[in-house]
Amino acid sequence: MATRWIFTRRFSSRTRSSFVTTPIFYVNAAPHIGHLYSSVIADAIHRFNKITSTNEQGKCILSTGTDEHGLKIQQAAIKHSTSTEDYCNAIAAKYRVLFGRFKIDYTRFIRTTDTDHRQAVHAFWRSLAASDSIYTANYSGWYCVPDETFLTDSQLKENERGERCSLESGHAVEWTEEENYMFRLGRYQDDVRYWVKGLEGRRIQPDKFARILLGHLEEPLPDISISRPMNRVSWGIPVPSDTSQSVYVWLDALVNYLTVAGYPKESFRAHWPPTLQVLGKDILKFHGIYWPAFLIAANLEPPQQLLVHSHWTVNNQKMSKSKQNVVDPNERAELYTHEGLRYFLLREGVAHSDGNYSDTKIMRVLNSELADTLGNLLSRCCGKALNAASVFPVIDAEAFEMLKEVDATKRMMEALEEMPDKTLCHYRNFNFYLVVDTVVHLLHTANNFFETTAPWKLKKSDKFADRAKLNTILSITMEVLRQAGIVMQPIVPGLSMRLLDKLQISSCARTWNDLKVHLRTRDTPLAKDESILFRRIVPPAPTVNEMSRSEKNVSHKKRN
């Protein structure tokens, strides 16, 4: 094995701070639900790392941001009749607002127009040049402007109009001839293959995407162009010592992860490499082949792991501007709330297959699980009807022993004891939907326990034993809610915070180590905040135009 891989073997096993990244998002258009999906996945992992980490592991980092260079950005600014700089500022601001509303807990929002990023790109370019990985050549080929990449003949197809276009994206291509700087990608093919197979086969998750990468690596990798003539792509970072060329937008963009770590300052090594990089399947080649090759050429360690996710369809159709079915997360959150939409994406999305967005489905899921199963349980425990003192009550030992003989109690306590280990495993495997499945199952057993023990009947009694049993039922149920709130923090941080605040759980008692069953030995006052966690979603009344269209459709069906 190549000697340059000695450093990887030396550093890979070191315990480090968590460093999770989203891709940086191209600012040629406003953010949509796909951008949000990448971000909430990365944020959930970052928040999970925070509540499971120890002080010895150091800082947890989450980076995100915007990719602002390239020909597409020049064209988008012209189309919007504004300067390129003003256009980038406006779109970057939209991403910041989106991430704020959906509680993306980033530590750095990076823009490729940032000064320290320009410095990092120049330093990285010089490092590649020092390793003799760069040379100049006249280059010609089919160039795809929307994808910002050259394509080989095997990556092309003809569209319905007989025009050449990208096989993968369907975007049009144009023949381009120019002198560029080239990167010796083929030189690092074996090293990239070795890296893909590493981490005991878990380097690229899910496995299907590792197989796709290894398939690409079976054929010899051609060297790639890493610059563009400045007279064609002026909106970019100039190549060091050659201002006639701008740095290829993908090389520029990928270096953002190094910029966040503090590169080229020596202190960046405290955080490098990223522990996990989250990305969509459409940019797998750039992160799974180009990126590790660039890093190896610069004598830097590639990321420890990539998590690749699939896309979202809308009512089983591909999302596209032409179909006018692009889902605006801000607009949908007006009806479903930001927490609700975040929950749905992590609840329904699976990394290995495309998810399907449906307004009918999201309404059903949110009403059933957040409003009825979780929210209603909290309301019943905290409401004046059963909990006039508004406390997290003490457990009565004798009443608890009697309740443990009830089958519904046994099922609930068994689910409660199993929940931490099960959800820990699911989080580590990035299976958020299974985390939710496990918690919702626990909440169902708690609701069944509540129905079976019928505390409202005990409320009518003046007997001490009945009062003790009532308080014990409330306390056990609140313990279930406490643990559910802790586990669900990475999924729905705002809702979980309101739940734990209501139960008066200290902010320093919300880590994974706090999931041990804690039976109350004294009454603890509840917060005075309302106990409604999530209100049921009511579909908006149809507009006059919608009603008119509906009546026309009915009339048409009758005639036929």
Short mmCIF file of C-alpha atoms in Angstrom, two decimals, residues 247-553:
data_model
loop_
_atom_site.label_atom_id
_atom_site.label_comp_id
_atom_site.label_asym_id
_atom_site.label_seq_id
_atom_site.Cartn_x
_atom_site.Cartn_y
_atom_site.Cartn_z
CA VAL A 247 -10.40 27.82 -9.49
CA TYR A 248 -12.89 25.14 -10.53
CA VAL A 249 -16.06 25.71 -8.53
CA TRP A 250 -16.09 22.16 -7.09
CA LEU A 251 -12.51 22.34 -5.83
CA ASP A 252 -13.31 25.74 -4.37
CA ALA A 253 -16.50 24.43 -2.73
CA LEU A 254 -14.99 21.26 -1.25
CA VAL A 255 -12.23 23.21 0.48
CA ASN A 256 -14.93 24.89 2.62
CA TYR A 257 -14.70 21.98 5.07
CA LEU A 258 -11.01 22.72 5.59
CA THR A 259 -11.75 26.43 6.00
CA VAL A 260 -14.22 25.65 8.80
CA ALA A 261 -11.56 23.59 10.60
CA GLY A 262 -9.16 26.56 10.46
CA TYR A 263 -6.91 25.50 7.57
CA PRO A 264 -4.16 26.41 6.74
CA LYS A 265 -3.37 27.31 10.36
CA GLU A 266 -1.76 24.37 12.12
CA SER A 267 -4.55 24.42 14.74
CA PHE A 268 -6.96 23.00 12.13
CA ARG A 269 -5.58 19.52 12.85
CA ALA A 270 -7.38 19.51 16.21
CA HIS A 271 -10.66 19.09 14.30
CA TRP A 272 -9.57 17.35 11.11
CA PRO A 273 -10.83 15.16 9.49
CA PRO A 274 -14.62 15.53 9.60
CA THR A 275 -16.23 12.68 11.49
CA LEU A 276 -19.25 12.65 9.18
CA GLN A 277 -20.16 14.45 5.97
CA VAL A 278 -23.83 14.48 4.95
CA LEU A 279 -24.62 14.85 1.24
CA GLY A 280 -27.23 14.09 -1.39
CA LYS A 281 -26.72 11.24 -3.83
CA ASP A 282 -26.40 13.64 -6.76
CA ILE A 283 -23.02 14.89 -5.47
CA LEU A 284 -21.62 11.50 -4.46
CA LYS A 285 -18.90 11.47 -7.15
CA PHE A 286 -17.53 14.84 -6.02
CA HIS A 287 -17.38 13.87 -2.34
CA GLY A 288 -16.58 10.19 -2.78
CA ILE A 289 -13.89 10.37 -5.50
CA TYR A 290 -12.65 13.91 -6.17
CA TRP A 291 -12.60 15.05 -2.55
CA PRO A 292 -10.59 12.16 -1.05
CA ALA A 293 -8.21 12.29 -4.03
CA PHE A 294 -7.62 16.03 -3.51
CA LEU A 295 -6.97 15.48 0.20
CA ILE A 296 -4.62 12.54 -0.30
CA ALA A 297 -2.68 14.56 -2.88
CA ALA A 298 -2.33 17.34 -0.29
CA ASN A 299 -1.18 14.77 2.31
CA LEU A 300 -4.33 15.28 4.39
CA GLU A 301 -6.64 12.65 5.77
CA PRO A 302 -10.01 12.22 4.02
CA PRO A 303 -13.26 12.31 6.06
CA GLN A 304 -13.97 9.43 8.38
CA GLN A 305 -17.43 8.72 6.98
CA LEU A 306 -19.93 9.88 4.36
CA LEU A 307 -23.69 9.64 4.86
CA VAL A 308 -25.41 9.82 1.49
CA HIS A 309 -29.14 10.42 1.34
CA SER A 310 -31.64 10.07 -1.47
CA HIS A 311 -34.06 12.71 -2.73
CA TRP A 312 -37.69 13.66 -2.22
CA THR A 313 -40.47 13.23 -4.73
CA VAL A 314 -43.79 15.08 -4.44
CA ASN A 315 -46.86 12.90 -4.71
CA ASN A 316 -44.60 10.30 -6.36
CA GLN A 317 -43.34 12.76 -9.00
CA LYS A 318 -39.83 14.18 -9.32
CA MET A 319 -39.56 17.69 -7.92
CA SER A 320 -38.88 20.24 -10.67
CA LYS A 321 -39.58 23.87 -11.51
CA SER A 322 -41.22 22.85 -14.78
CA LYS A 323 -43.81 20.79 -12.90
CA GLN A 324 -44.27 23.62 -10.39
CA ASN A 325 -44.14 21.12 -7.53
CA VAL A 326 -41.00 22.34 -5.74
CA VAL A 327 -41.83 22.34 -2.01
CA ASP A 328 -40.98 25.62 -0.27
CA PRO A 329 -40.26 24.65 3.37
CA ASN A 330 -41.10 28.12 4.70
CA GLU A 331 -44.49 28.06 3.02
CA ARG A 332 -45.32 24.51 4.20
CA ALA A 333 -44.23 25.38 7.74
CA GLU A 334 -46.98 28.02 7.86
CA LEU A 335 -49.45 25.13 8.05
CA TYR A 336 -47.44 22.29 9.61
CA THR A 337 -45.05 24.33 11.82
CA HIS A 338 -41.27 24.21 11.56
CA GLU A 339 -41.02 21.44 14.15
CA GLY A 340 -43.73 19.46 12.40
CA LEU A 341 -42.05 19.60 8.99
CA ARG A 342 -38.67 18.76 10.51
CA TYR A 343 -40.23 15.78 12.28
CA PHE A 344 -41.86 14.54 9.09
CA LEU A 345 -38.64 14.68 7.07
CA LEU A 346 -36.69 12.68 9.65
CA ARG A 347 -39.64 10.40 10.39
CA GLU A 348 -40.40 9.48 6.78
CA GLY A 349 -37.03 9.85 5.06
CA VAL A 350 -34.72 6.87 4.57
CA ALA A 351 -31.24 7.41 3.19
CA HIS A 352 -31.19 4.54 0.71
CA SER A 353 -34.41 5.39 -1.16
CA ASP A 354 -36.25 8.49 -2.32
CA GLY A 355 -38.88 9.77 0.09
CA ASN A 356 -42.31 10.91 -1.02
CA TYR A 357 -43.69 14.21 0.21
CA SER A 358 -47.46 14.30 0.51
CA ASP A 359 -49.61 16.88 2.27
CA THR A 360 -52.11 14.15 3.14
CA LYS A 361 -49.40 12.00 4.70
CA ILE A 362 -47.73 14.76 6.68
CA MET A 363 -51.06 15.87 8.17
CA ARG A 364 -51.92 12.31 9.18
CA VAL A 365 -48.50 11.66 10.75
CA LEU A 366 -48.34 14.93 12.70
CA ASN A 367 -51.89 14.68 14.05
CA SER A 368 -51.55 11.03 14.99
CA GLU A 369 -48.10 11.09 16.59
CA LEU A 370 -47.27 14.60 17.77
CA ALA A 371 -50.75 15.88 18.62
CA ASP A 372 -52.62 12.75 19.75
CA THR A 373 -49.98 10.31 20.99
CA LEU A 374 -47.39 12.65 22.54
CA GLY A 375 -49.17 15.94 23.06
CA ASN A 376 -52.38 14.47 24.43
CA LEU A 377 -50.50 12.32 26.93
CA LEU A 378 -48.72 15.36 28.36
CA SER A 379 -51.96 17.34 28.51
CA ARG A 380 -53.73 14.60 30.43
CA CYS A 381 -50.91 14.33 32.99
CA CYS A 382 -50.63 18.07 33.53
CA GLY A 383 -54.25 19.14 33.26
CA LYS A 384 -56.12 20.45 36.27
CA ALA A 385 -58.68 17.65 36.02
CA LEU A 386 -56.19 15.03 37.23
CA ASN A 387 -53.29 17.14 38.49
CA ALA A 388 -54.82 20.03 40.39
CA ALA A 389 -51.57 20.68 42.27
CA SER A 390 -49.67 20.93 38.94
CA VAL A 391 -46.75 18.79 40.09
CA PHE A 392 -44.52 15.96 38.93
CA PRO A 393 -45.71 13.83 41.84
CA VAL A 394 -43.93 11.45 44.16
CA ILE A 395 -44.03 7.70 43.54
CA ASP A 396 -45.77 5.70 46.23
CA ALA A 397 -43.80 2.43 46.64
CA GLU A 398 -46.79 0.31 47.62
CA ALA A 399 -48.96 1.64 44.79
CA PHE A 400 -46.12 1.11 42.32
CA GLU A 401 -45.72 -2.53 43.37
CA MET A 402 -49.44 -3.09 42.83
CA LEU A 403 -49.38 -1.37 39.42
CA LYS A 404 -46.46 -3.55 38.30
CA GLU A 405 -48.77 -6.55 38.44
CA VAL A 406 -50.90 -5.03 35.66
CA ASP A 407 -50.02 -6.25 32.15
CA ALA A 408 -50.24 -2.74 30.69
CA THR A 409 -47.68 -1.55 33.26
CA LYS A 410 -45.35 -4.45 32.49
CA ARG A 411 -45.46 -3.69 28.77
CA MET A 412 -44.78 -0.01 29.34
CA MET A 413 -41.90 -0.56 31.78
CA GLU A 414 -40.33 -3.11 29.44
CA ALA A 415 -40.55 -0.65 26.53
CA LEU A 416 -39.11 2.10 28.75
CA GLU A 417 -36.13 -0.03 29.82
CA GLU A 418 -35.38 -1.07 26.23
CA MET A 419 -35.81 2.35 24.66
CA PRO A 420 -32.39 3.95 25.45
CA ASP A 421 -30.27 1.13 24.00
CA LYS A 422 -32.53 0.67 20.98
CA THR A 423 -32.59 4.35 20.08
CA LEU A 424 -28.84 4.68 20.69
CA CYS A 425 -28.22 1.96 18.12
CA HIS A 426 -30.65 3.54 15.64
CA TYR A 427 -29.04 6.97 15.97
CA ARG A 428 -25.58 5.50 15.40
CA ASN A 429 -26.87 3.83 12.24
CA PHE A 430 -28.55 7.10 11.12
CA ASN A 431 -31.96 5.41 11.14
CA PHE A 432 -34.01 8.31 12.50
CA TYR A 433 -37.29 6.72 11.50
CA LEU A 434 -36.49 3.75 13.76
CA VAL A 435 -35.68 6.14 16.62
CA VAL A 436 -39.15 7.62 16.18
CA ASP A 437 -40.75 4.17 15.82
CA THR A 438 -39.22 3.13 19.14
CA VAL A 439 -40.31 6.28 20.98
CA VAL A 440 -43.83 6.21 19.49
CA HIS A 441 -44.16 2.55 20.52
CA LEU A 442 -43.23 3.54 24.08
CA LEU A 443 -45.76 6.38 24.03
CA HIS A 444 -48.45 4.00 22.78
CA THR A 445 -47.77 1.68 25.73
CA ALA A 446 -47.95 4.69 28.05
CA ASN A 447 -51.30 5.76 26.61
CA ASN A 448 -52.54 2.19 26.99
CA PHE A 449 -51.28 2.16 30.58
CA PHE A 450 -53.14 5.40 31.22
CA GLU A 451 -56.39 4.06 29.74
CA THR A 452 -56.10 0.75 31.59
CA THR A 453 -55.41 2.23 35.03
CA ALA A 454 -58.13 4.92 34.57
CA PRO A 455 -56.75 7.60 36.90
CA TRP A 456 -59.86 9.77 36.38
CA LYS A 457 -61.81 7.22 38.45
CA LEU A 458 -59.31 7.50 41.30
CA LYS A 459 -59.68 11.30 41.24
CA LYS A 460 -63.19 10.94 42.61
CA SER A 461 -62.00 8.99 45.68
CA ASP A 462 -61.06 10.52 49.04
CA LYS A 463 -59.05 7.42 50.09
CA PHE A 464 -55.35 7.93 50.68
CA ALA A 465 -54.47 4.72 48.80
CA ASP A 466 -56.38 5.87 45.73
CA ARG A 467 -54.75 9.30 45.84
CA ALA A 468 -51.33 7.66 46.13
CA LYS A 469 -52.14 5.40 43.18
CA LEU A 470 -53.34 8.36 41.10
CA ASN A 471 -50.13 10.29 41.75
CA THR A 472 -48.04 7.20 41.00
CA ILE A 473 -49.79 6.74 37.65
CA LEU A 474 -49.14 10.38 36.79
CA SER A 475 -45.52 10.16 37.93
CA ILE A 476 -44.73 7.00 35.95
CA THR A 477 -46.31 8.49 32.84
CA MET A 478 -44.33 11.71 33.27
CA GLU A 479 -41.15 9.65 33.58
CA VAL A 480 -41.93 8.12 30.19
CA LEU A 481 -42.46 11.64 28.81
CA ARG A 482 -39.19 12.85 30.37
CA GLN A 483 -37.17 10.10 28.69
CA ALA A 484 -39.01 10.50 25.39
CA GLY A 485 -38.22 14.22 25.50
CA ILE A 486 -34.51 13.59 26.01
CA VAL A 487 -34.27 11.02 23.22
CA MET A 488 -36.24 13.17 20.77
CA GLN A 489 -34.08 16.29 21.21
CA PRO A 490 -32.10 15.67 18.00
CA ILE A 491 -35.31 15.10 16.01
CA VAL A 492 -37.54 17.90 17.32
CA PRO A 493 -35.37 20.15 19.52
CA GLY A 494 -37.96 22.88 20.05
CA LEU A 495 -40.82 20.57 20.94
CA SER A 496 -38.56 18.49 23.21
CA MET A 497 -37.38 21.62 24.98
CA ARG A 498 -40.97 22.69 25.66
CA LEU A 499 -41.80 19.23 26.98
CA LEU A 500 -38.77 19.08 29.29
CA ASP A 501 -39.29 22.69 30.38
CA LYS A 502 -42.89 21.85 31.32
CA LEU A 503 -41.65 18.98 33.47
CA GLN A 504 -39.05 21.33 35.00
CA ILE A 505 -36.14 19.13 33.94
CA SER A 506 -32.87 21.02 34.47
CA SER A 507 -30.99 21.97 31.29
CA CYS A 508 -27.97 20.06 32.61
CA ALA A 509 -30.05 16.88 33.09
CA ARG A 510 -30.95 16.30 29.45
CA THR A 511 -28.06 14.12 28.28
CA TRP A 512 -28.07 10.46 27.31
CA ASN A 513 -26.69 9.58 30.75
CA ASP A 514 -29.91 10.97 32.26
CA LEU A 515 -32.05 8.24 30.68
CA LYS A 516 -31.86 5.94 33.69
CA VAL A 517 -35.33 5.45 35.21
CA HIS A 518 -35.79 8.05 37.89
CA LEU A 519 -38.67 7.51 40.31
CA ARG A 520 -39.68 10.68 42.13
CA THR A 521 -39.24 10.78 45.89
CA ARG A 522 -40.87 14.18 46.29
CA ASP A 523 -43.35 16.37 44.47
CA THR A 524 -41.79 18.80 41.98
CA PRO A 525 -43.80 21.77 40.67
CA LEU A 526 -44.46 21.85 36.94
CA ALA A 527 -43.79 24.96 34.89
CA LYS A 528 -46.73 27.29 34.43
CA ASP A 529 -46.46 27.16 30.63
CA GLU A 530 -49.39 25.64 28.80
CA SER A 531 -49.22 21.88 28.36
CA ILE A 532 -50.32 21.82 24.70
CA LEU A 533 -47.23 20.66 22.85
CA PHE A 534 -48.59 20.36 19.34
CA ARG A 535 -51.98 21.46 18.09
CA ARG A 536 -53.81 19.28 15.60
CA ILE A 537 -53.41 20.43 12.00
CA VAL A 538 -56.65 21.54 10.41
CA PRO A 539 -56.53 21.66 6.59
CA PRO A 540 -57.23 25.13 5.23
CA ALA A 541 -60.62 25.71 3.69
CA PRO A 542 -60.51 25.52 -0.12
CA THR A 543 -60.31 28.82 -1.96
CA VAL A 544 -63.07 29.99 -4.30
CA ASN A 545 -60.92 29.03 -7.31
CA GLU A 546 -60.23 25.57 -5.87
CA MET A 547 -63.94 25.02 -5.19
CA SER A 548 -64.75 26.12 -8.72
CA ARG A 549 -62.19 23.68 -10.18
CA SER A 550 -63.54 20.89 -7.99
CA GLU A 551 -67.13 21.53 -9.17
CA LYS A 552 -65.98 21.51 -12.79
CA ASN A 553 -64.22 18.18 -12.26
#
